Coordinates of C-alpha atoms in Angstrom, one line a residue:
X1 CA 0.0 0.0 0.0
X2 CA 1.3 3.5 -1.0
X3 CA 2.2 5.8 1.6
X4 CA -1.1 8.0 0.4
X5 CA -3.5 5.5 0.8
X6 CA -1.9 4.9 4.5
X7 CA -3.0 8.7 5.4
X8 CA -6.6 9.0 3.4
X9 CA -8.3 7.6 6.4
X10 CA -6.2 10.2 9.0
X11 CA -6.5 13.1 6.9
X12 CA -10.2 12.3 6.4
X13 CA -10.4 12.0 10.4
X14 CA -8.4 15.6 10.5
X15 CA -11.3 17.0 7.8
X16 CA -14.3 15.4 10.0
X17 CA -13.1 17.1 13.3
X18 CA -12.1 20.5 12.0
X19 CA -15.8 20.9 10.4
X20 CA -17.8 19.4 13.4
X21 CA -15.7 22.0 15.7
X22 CA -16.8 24.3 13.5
X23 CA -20.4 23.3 13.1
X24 CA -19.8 22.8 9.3
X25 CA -21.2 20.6 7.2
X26 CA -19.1 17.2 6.9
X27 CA -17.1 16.4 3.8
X28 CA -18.1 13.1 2.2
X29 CA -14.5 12.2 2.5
X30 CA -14.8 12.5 5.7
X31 CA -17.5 10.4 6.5
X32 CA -16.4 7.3 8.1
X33 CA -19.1 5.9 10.7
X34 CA -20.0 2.6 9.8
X35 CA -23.3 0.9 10.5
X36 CA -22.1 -1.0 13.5
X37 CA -21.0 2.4 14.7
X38 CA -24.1 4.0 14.5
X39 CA -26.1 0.8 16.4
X40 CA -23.3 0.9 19.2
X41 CA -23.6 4.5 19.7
X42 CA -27.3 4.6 20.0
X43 CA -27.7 0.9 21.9
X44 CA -25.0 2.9 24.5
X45 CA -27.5 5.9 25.1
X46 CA -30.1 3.9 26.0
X47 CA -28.0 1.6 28.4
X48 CA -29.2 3.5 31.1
X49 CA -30.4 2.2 34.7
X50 CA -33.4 4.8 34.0
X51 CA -34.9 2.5 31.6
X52 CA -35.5 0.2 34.7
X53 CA -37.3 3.4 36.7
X54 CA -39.5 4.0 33.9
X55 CA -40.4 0.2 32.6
X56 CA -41.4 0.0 36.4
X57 CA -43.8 2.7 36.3
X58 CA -46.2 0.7 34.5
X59 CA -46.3 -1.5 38.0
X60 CA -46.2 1.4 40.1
X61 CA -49.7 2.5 38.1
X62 CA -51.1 -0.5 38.7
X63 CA -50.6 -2.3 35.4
X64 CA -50.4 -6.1 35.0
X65 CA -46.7 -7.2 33.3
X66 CA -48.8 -8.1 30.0
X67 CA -50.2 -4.4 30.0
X68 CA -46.9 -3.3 30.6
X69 CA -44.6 -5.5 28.2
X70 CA -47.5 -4.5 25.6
X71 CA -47.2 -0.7 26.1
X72 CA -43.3 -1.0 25.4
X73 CA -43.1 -2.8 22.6
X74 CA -46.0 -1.5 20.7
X75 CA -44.8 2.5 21.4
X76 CA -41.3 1.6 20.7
X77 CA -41.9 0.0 17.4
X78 CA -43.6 3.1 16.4
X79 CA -41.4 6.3 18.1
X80 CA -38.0 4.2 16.6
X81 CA -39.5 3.8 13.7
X82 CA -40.1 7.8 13.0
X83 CA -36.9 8.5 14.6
X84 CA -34.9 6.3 11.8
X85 CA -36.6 8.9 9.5
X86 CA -34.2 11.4 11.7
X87 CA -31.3 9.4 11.2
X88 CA -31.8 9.9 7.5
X89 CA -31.9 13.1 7.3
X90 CA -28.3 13.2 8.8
X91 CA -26.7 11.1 6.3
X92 CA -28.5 12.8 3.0
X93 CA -27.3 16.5 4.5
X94 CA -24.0 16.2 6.7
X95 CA -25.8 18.2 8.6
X96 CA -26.6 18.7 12.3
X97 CA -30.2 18.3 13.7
X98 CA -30.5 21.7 14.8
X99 CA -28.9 23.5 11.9
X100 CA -31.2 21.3 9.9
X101 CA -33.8 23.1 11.8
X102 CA -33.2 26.0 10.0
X103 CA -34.8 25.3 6.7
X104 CA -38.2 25.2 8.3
X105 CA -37.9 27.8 11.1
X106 CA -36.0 30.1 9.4
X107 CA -32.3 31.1 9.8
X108 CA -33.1 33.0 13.4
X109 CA -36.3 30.9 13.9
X110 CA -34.5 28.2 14.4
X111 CA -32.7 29.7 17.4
X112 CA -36.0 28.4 19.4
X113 CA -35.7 24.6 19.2
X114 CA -31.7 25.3 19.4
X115 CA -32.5 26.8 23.0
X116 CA -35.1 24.3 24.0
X117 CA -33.3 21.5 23.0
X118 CA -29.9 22.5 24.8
X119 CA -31.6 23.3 28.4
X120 CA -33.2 19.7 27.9
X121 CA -29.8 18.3 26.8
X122 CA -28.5 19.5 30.3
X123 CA -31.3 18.4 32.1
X124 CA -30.7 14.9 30.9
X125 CA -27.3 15.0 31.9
X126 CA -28.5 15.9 35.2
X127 CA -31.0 13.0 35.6
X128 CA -28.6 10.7 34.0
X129 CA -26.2 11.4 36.5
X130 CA -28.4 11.1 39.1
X131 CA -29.4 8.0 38.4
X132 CA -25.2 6.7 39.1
X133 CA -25.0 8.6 42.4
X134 CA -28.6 6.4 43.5
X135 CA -27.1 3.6 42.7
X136 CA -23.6 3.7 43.5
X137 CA -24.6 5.1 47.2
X138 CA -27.5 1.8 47.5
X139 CA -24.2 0.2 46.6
X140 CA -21.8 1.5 48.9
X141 CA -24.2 0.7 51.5
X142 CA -24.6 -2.4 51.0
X143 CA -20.7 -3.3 51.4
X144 CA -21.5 -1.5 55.2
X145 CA -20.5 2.3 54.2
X146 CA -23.2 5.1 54.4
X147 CA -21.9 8.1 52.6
X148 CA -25.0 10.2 52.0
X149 CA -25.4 13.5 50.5
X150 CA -21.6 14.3 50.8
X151 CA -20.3 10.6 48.6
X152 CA -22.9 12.0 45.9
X153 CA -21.8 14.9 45.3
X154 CA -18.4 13.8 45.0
X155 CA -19.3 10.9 42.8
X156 CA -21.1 13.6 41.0
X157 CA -18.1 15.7 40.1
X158 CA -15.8 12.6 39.3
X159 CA -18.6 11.1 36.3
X160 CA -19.0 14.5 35.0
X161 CA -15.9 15.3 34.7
X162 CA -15.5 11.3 32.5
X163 CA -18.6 12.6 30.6
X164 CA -17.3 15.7 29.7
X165 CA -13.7 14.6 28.8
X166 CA -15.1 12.0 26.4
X167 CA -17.3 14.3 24.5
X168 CA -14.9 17.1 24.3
X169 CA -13.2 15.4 22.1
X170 CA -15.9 14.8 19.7
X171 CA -17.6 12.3 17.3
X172 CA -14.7 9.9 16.8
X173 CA -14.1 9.6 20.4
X174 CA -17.7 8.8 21.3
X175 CA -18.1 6.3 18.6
X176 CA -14.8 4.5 19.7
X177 CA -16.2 5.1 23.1
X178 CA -19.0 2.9 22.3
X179 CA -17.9 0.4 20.2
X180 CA -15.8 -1.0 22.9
X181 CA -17.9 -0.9 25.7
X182 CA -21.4 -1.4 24.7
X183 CA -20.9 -5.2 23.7
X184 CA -19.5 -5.6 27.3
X185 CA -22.2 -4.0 28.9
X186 CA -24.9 -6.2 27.2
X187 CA -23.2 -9.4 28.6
X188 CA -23.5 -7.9 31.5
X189 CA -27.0 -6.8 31.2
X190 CA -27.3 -10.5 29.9
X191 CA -26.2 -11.8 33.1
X192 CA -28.0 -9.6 34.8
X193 CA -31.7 -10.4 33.4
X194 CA -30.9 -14.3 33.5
X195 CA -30.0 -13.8 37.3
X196 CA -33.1 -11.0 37.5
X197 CA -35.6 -14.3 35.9
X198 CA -34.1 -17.4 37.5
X199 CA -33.2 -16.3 41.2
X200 CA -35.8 -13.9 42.2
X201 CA -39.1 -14.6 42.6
X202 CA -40.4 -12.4 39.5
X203 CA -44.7 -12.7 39.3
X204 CA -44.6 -13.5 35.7
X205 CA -48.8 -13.2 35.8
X206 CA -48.5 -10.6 37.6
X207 CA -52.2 -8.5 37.1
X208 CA -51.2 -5.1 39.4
X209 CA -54.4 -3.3 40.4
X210 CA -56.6 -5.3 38.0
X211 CA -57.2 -1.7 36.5
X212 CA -60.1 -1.7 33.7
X213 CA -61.8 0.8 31.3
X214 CA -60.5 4.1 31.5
X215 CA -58.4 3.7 34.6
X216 CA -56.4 1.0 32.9
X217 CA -56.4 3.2 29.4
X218 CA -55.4 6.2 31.6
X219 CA -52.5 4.3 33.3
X220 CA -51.0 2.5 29.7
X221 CA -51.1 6.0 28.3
X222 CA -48.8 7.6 30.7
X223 CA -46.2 4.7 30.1
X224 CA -46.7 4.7 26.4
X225 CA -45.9 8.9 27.0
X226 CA -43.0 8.3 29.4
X227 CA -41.2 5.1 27.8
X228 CA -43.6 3.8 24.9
X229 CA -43.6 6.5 22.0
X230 CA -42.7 9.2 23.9
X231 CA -39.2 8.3 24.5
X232 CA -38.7 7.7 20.6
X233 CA -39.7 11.2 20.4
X234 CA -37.1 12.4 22.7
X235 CA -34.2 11.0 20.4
X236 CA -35.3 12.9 17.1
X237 CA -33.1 16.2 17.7
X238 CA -30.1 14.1 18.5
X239 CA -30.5 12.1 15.3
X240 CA -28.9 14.1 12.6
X241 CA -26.3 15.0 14.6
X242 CA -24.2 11.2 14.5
X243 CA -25.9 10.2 11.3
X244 CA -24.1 13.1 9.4
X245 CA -20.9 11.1 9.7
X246 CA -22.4 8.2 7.5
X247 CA -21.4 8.1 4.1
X248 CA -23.9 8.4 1.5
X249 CA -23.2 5.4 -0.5
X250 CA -24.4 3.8 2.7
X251 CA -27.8 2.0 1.9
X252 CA -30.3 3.9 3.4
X253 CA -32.5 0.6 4.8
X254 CA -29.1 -0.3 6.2
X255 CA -28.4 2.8 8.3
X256 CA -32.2 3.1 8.9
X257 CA -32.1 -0.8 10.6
X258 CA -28.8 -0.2 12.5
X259 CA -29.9 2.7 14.4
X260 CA -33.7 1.6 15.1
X261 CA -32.4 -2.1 16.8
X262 CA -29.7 0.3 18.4
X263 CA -32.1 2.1 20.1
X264 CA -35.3 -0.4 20.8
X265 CA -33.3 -3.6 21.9
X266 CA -31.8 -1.9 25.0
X267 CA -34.6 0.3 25.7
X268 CA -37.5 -2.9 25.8
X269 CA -35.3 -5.2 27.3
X270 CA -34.4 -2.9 30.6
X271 CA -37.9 -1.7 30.4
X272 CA -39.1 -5.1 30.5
X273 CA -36.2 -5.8 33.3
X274 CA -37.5 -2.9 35.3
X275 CA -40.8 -4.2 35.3
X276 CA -40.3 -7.5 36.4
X277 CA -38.3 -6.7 39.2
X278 CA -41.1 -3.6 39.7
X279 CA -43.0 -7.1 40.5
X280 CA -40.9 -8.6 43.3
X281 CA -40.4 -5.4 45.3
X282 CA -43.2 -2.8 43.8
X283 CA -40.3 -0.2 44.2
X284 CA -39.3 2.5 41.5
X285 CA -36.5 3.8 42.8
X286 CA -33.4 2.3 40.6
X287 CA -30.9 1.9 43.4
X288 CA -33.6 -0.2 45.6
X289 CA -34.9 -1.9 42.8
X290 CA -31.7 -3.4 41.6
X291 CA -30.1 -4.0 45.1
X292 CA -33.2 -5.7 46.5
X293 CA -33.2 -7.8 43.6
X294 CA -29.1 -8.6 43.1
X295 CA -27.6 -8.2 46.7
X296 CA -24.1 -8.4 46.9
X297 CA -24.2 -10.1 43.3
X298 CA -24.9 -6.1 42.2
X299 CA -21.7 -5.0 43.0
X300 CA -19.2 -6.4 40.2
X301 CA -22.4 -6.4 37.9
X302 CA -24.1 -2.4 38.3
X303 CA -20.4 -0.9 38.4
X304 CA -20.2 -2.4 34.8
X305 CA -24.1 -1.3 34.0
X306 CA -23.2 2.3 35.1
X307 CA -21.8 2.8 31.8
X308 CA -24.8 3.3 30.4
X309 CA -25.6 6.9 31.5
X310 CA -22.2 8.1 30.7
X311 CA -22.7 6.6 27.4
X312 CA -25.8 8.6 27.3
X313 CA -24.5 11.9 28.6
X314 CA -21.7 12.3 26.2
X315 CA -24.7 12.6 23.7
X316 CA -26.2 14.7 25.4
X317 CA -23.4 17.0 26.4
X318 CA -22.2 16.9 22.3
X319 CA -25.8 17.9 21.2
X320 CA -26.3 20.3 23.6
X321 CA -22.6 22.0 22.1
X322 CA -23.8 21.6 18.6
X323 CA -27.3 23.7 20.1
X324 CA -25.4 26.8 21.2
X325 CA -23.4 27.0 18.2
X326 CA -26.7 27.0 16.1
X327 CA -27.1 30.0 18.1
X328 CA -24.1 31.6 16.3
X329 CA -22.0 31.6 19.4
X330 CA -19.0 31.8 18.2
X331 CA -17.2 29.8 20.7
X332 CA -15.2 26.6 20.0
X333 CA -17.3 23.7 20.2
X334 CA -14.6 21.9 23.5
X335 CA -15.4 25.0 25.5
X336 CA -18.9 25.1 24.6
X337 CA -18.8 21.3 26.4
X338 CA -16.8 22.3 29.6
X339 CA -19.6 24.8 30.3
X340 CA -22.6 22.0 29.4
X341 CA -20.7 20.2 32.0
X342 CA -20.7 23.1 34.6
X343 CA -24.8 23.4 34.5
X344 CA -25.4 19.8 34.5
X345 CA -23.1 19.9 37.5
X346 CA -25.2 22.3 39.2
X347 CA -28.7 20.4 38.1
X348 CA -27.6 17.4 39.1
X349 CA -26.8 18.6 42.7
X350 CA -30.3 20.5 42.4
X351 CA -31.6 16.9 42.0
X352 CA -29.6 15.1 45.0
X353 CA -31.8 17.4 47.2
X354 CA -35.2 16.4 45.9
X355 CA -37.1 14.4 48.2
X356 CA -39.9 13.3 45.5
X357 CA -37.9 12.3 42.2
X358 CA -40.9 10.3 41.0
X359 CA -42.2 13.5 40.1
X360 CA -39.7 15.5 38.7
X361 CA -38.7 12.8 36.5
X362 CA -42.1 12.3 34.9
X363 CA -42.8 16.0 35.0
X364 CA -39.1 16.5 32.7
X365 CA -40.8 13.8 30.7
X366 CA -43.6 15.3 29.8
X367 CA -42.5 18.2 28.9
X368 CA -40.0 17.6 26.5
X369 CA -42.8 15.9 24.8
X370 CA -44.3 19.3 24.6
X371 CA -41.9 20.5 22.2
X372 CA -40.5 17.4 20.3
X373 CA -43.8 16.3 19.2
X374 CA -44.4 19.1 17.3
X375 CA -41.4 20.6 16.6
X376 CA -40.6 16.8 15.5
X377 CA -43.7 16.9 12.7
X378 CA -42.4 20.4 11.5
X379 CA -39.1 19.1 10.5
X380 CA -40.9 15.8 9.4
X381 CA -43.4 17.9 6.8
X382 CA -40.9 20.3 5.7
X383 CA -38.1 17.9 4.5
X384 CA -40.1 14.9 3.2
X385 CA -43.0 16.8 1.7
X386 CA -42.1 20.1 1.0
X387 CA -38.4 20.0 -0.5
X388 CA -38.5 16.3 -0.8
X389 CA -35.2 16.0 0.6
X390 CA -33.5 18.6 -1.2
X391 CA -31.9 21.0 1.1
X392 CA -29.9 24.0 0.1
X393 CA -27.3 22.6 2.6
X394 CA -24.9 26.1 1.9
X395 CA -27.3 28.4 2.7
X396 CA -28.6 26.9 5.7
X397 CA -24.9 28.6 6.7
X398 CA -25.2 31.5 5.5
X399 CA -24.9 34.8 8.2
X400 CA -28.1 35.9 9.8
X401 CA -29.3 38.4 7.4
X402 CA -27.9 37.4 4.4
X403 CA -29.0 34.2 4.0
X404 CA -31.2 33.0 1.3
X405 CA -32.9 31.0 4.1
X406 CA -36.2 33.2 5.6
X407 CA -34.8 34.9 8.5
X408 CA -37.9 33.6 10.7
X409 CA -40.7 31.3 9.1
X410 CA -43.8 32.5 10.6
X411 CA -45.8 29.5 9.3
X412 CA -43.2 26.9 11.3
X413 CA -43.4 29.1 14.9
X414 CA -47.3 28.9 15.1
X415 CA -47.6 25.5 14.3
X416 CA -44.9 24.9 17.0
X417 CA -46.9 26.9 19.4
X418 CA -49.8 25.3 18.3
X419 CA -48.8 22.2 18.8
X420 CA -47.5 22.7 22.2
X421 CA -50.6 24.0 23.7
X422 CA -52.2 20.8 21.9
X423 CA -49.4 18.4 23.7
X424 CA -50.3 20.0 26.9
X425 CA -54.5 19.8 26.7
X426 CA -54.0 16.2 26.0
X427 CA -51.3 14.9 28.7
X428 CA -52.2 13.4 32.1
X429 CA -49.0 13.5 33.8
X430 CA -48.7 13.1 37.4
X431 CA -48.4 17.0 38.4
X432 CA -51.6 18.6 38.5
X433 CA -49.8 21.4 35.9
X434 CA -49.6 18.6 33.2
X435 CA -53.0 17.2 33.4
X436 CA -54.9 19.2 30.6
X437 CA -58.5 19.4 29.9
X438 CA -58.4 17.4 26.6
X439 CA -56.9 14.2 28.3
X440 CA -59.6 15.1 31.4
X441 CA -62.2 14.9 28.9
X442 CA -60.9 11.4 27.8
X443 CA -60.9 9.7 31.0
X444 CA -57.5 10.8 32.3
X445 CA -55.5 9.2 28.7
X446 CA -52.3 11.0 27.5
X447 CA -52.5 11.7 24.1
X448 CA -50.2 14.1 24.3
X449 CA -47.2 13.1 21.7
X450 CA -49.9 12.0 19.0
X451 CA -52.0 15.8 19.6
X452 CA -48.8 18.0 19.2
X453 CA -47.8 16.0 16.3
X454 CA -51.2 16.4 14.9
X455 CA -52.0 19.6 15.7
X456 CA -48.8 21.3 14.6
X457 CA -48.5 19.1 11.3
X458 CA -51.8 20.1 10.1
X459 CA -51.2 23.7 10.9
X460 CA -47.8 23.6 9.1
X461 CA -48.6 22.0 6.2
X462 CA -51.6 24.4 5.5
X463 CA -49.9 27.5 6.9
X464 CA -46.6 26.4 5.5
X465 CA -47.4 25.3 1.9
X466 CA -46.7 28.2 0.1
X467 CA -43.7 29.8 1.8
X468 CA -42.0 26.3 2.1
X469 CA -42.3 25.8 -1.7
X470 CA -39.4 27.3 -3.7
X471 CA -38.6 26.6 -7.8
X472 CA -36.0 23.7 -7.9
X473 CA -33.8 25.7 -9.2
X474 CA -33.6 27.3 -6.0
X475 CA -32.2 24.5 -4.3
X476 CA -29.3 22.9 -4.5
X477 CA -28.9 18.7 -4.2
X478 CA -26.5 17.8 -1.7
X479 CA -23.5 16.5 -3.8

């Protein structure tokens, strides 16, 4: 092999990393993630010990395990299946999610998801982290050491500062990241669920409250909202943003498959695993329910598991970078990181010193289906319907004020808000703030995800039709 072909691959790894820092669109030559790359990285984010809190709300509600196993499944296979339209878009473009944002909000409009999404993006990282201290703390205890509040935060400030050192570095790094430790992790999940279903004593028939009629329609809702559909939805504006470093002679059914099974295997099977141990101990909390269920087996085995949200946070902590510099910040994208990692820092302590998490977490829940619903079905119309996949990729980067794109799309905002106020009317989440009249009027169901996504699509694609359509000369196919 000539010494040229030796470097192609390093000086397409030097192009990739000088345009993401940049928030430029990536260089077909430097597209290298594979397939296996992309399952890995999405099978990592959803590795997380929350997936056990929120596959054993179903039980906490009241559901039987069949309700509950149903609701999983059935909103999975439909919120992964929209989000591998997402994943899509990332590969045709080279573009980020956000940015991509830009041809239906406008070149400023778009600053409006940007914003949203980045506060979420923290938030995550906050809960994520949360979830470790709970866990590591039930562990510590359980070897005969109480450390409390103080042990939290310091655990706290040592995973944050992993998180934050991983996706600093960027794509590359978080995809290597993943690619060696995610097929570990699932042997060990592996051993954990065979242990989970042959040494506890897990009520497979278990029938919970035997809820019926609207009660049990009210309760399946709020899981298919907080795990089902609804946590599909909450992976859409992440999508584009890994996906742009996919080659285009990539099949598309390929890429599409990879990061669907990436994110539904891990998220059903610790849902599932959540909700049959929710069955032995009828306890939510993640550190209780996997200690009660493992005992001194769960050391060697959780302090593998907590990989997961660190897998998850370097996501979030990358996306939320890629957020503020849709915001024109002109700040380099590493520092950009440092300070995501400083306010989830500060959230995550916030969170040590709630008392009731239960309802913080389904509150955060809820309300990031608010906006990713719509905002989600925006995106959706504009790209597929209206340009049919042709984006003018170079204007989308274009200064504020100078770009061909409209500086705000007035037809995209009101659907948004539109939608949103629809989300809300229609979700019955467990604050009394959250419960609106719509889903009252139903019996208590959350309809939320499918009313925003409704609502706002409708309104976007009547509003929208006419300032959305531009001659095809007008826009440029992505070379």
């Amino acid at each position: 092999m000539n010494a040229s072909a030796e470097t192609a691959p390093t000086q397409a790894a030097a192009s990739a990393e000088a345009v993401e820092h940049q928030l430029l669109p990536i260089p077909e030559d430097a597209r290298t993630s594979t397939a296996a790359h992309q399952f890995w990285i999405w099978a990592g984010a959803n590795l997380a010990p929350i997936n056990w809190v929120l596959g054993a709300l179903g039980i906490g509600l009241g559901l039987s395990l069949a309700d509950t196993v149903i609701v999983l499944v059935v909103g999975n296979l439909i919120g992964m299946a929209v989000f591998g339209f997402f994943v899509l878009m990332g590969q045709r473009t080279g573009v980020s999610q956000m940015v991509l944002s830009r041809a239906a909000f406008g070149r400023r409009g778009a600053y409006l998801p940007a914003v949203i999404q980045g506060l979420i993006a923290i938030g995550w990282c906050g809960v994520n982290t949360w979830i470790i201290l709970d866990l590591v703390v039930a562990l510590v205890a359980k070897l005969g050491y109480s450390g409390g509040t103080g042990l939290k935060i310091v655990v706290a400030l040592l995973v944050m500062a992993v998180q934050v050192f991983i996706a600093a570095f960027g794509f590359r790094a978080i995809a290597t990241f993943e690619r060696w430790t995610v097929p570990i992790t699932l042997v060990v999940v592996l051993a954990m669920s065979i242990i989970a279903w042959t040494r506890t004593s897990v009520h497979w028939n278990w029938a919970g409250q035997h809820l019926a009629g609207s009660a049990r329609l009210s309760a399946m809702s709020t899981v298919m909202t907080a795990i089902g559909v609804g946590w599909g939805i909450t992976w859409f504006a992440y999508a584009s943003d890994y996906s742009r470093f996919v080659p285009r002679a990539m099949s598309r059914k390929k890429l599409f498959w990879a990061s669907v099974l990436g994110q539904f295997i891990p998220v059903v099977w610790l849902g599932v695993l959540g909700a049959t141990l929710a069955t032995v101990s009828q306890k939510t909390d993640p550190g209780e329910l996997v200690v009660s269920a493992f005992g001194a087996l769960a050391v060697p085995l959780i302090l593998l598991v907590l990989h997961g949200p660190v897998a998850t946070n370097i996501l979030n902590m990358y996306s939320c970078a890629l957020c503020a510099q849709t915001l024109d910040w002109n700040v380099d994208r590493r520092k950009l990181t440092y300070g995501v990692g400083v306010l989830a820092t500060v959230f995550t302590i916030f969170l040590i010193y709630q008392q009731h998490f239960a309802n913080t977490l389904d509150a955060w829940l809820a309300g990031m289906v608010t906006w990713v619903a719509p905002w989600a079905a925006v995106v959706l119309i504009h790209y597929w319907i209206f340009a049919k996949e042709r984006i003018d990729v170079d204007a989308l980067f274009e200064p504020p004020g100078r770009s061909r794109v409209a500086d705000v799309r007035w037809p995209a905002i009101f659907a948004f808000a539109v939608g949103m106020v629809a989300t809300w009317a229609f979700s019955y989440g467990v604050p009394a703030f959250l419960q609106g009249p719509g889903a009252r009027a139903l019996g208590n169901v959350d309809l939320s995800w499918l009313a925003g996504a409704v609502a706002a699509g409708l309104v976007y694609y009547v509003a929208g039709t006419r300032s959305a359509r531009v001659p095809v000369s007008e826009i440029s196919e992505v070379a």
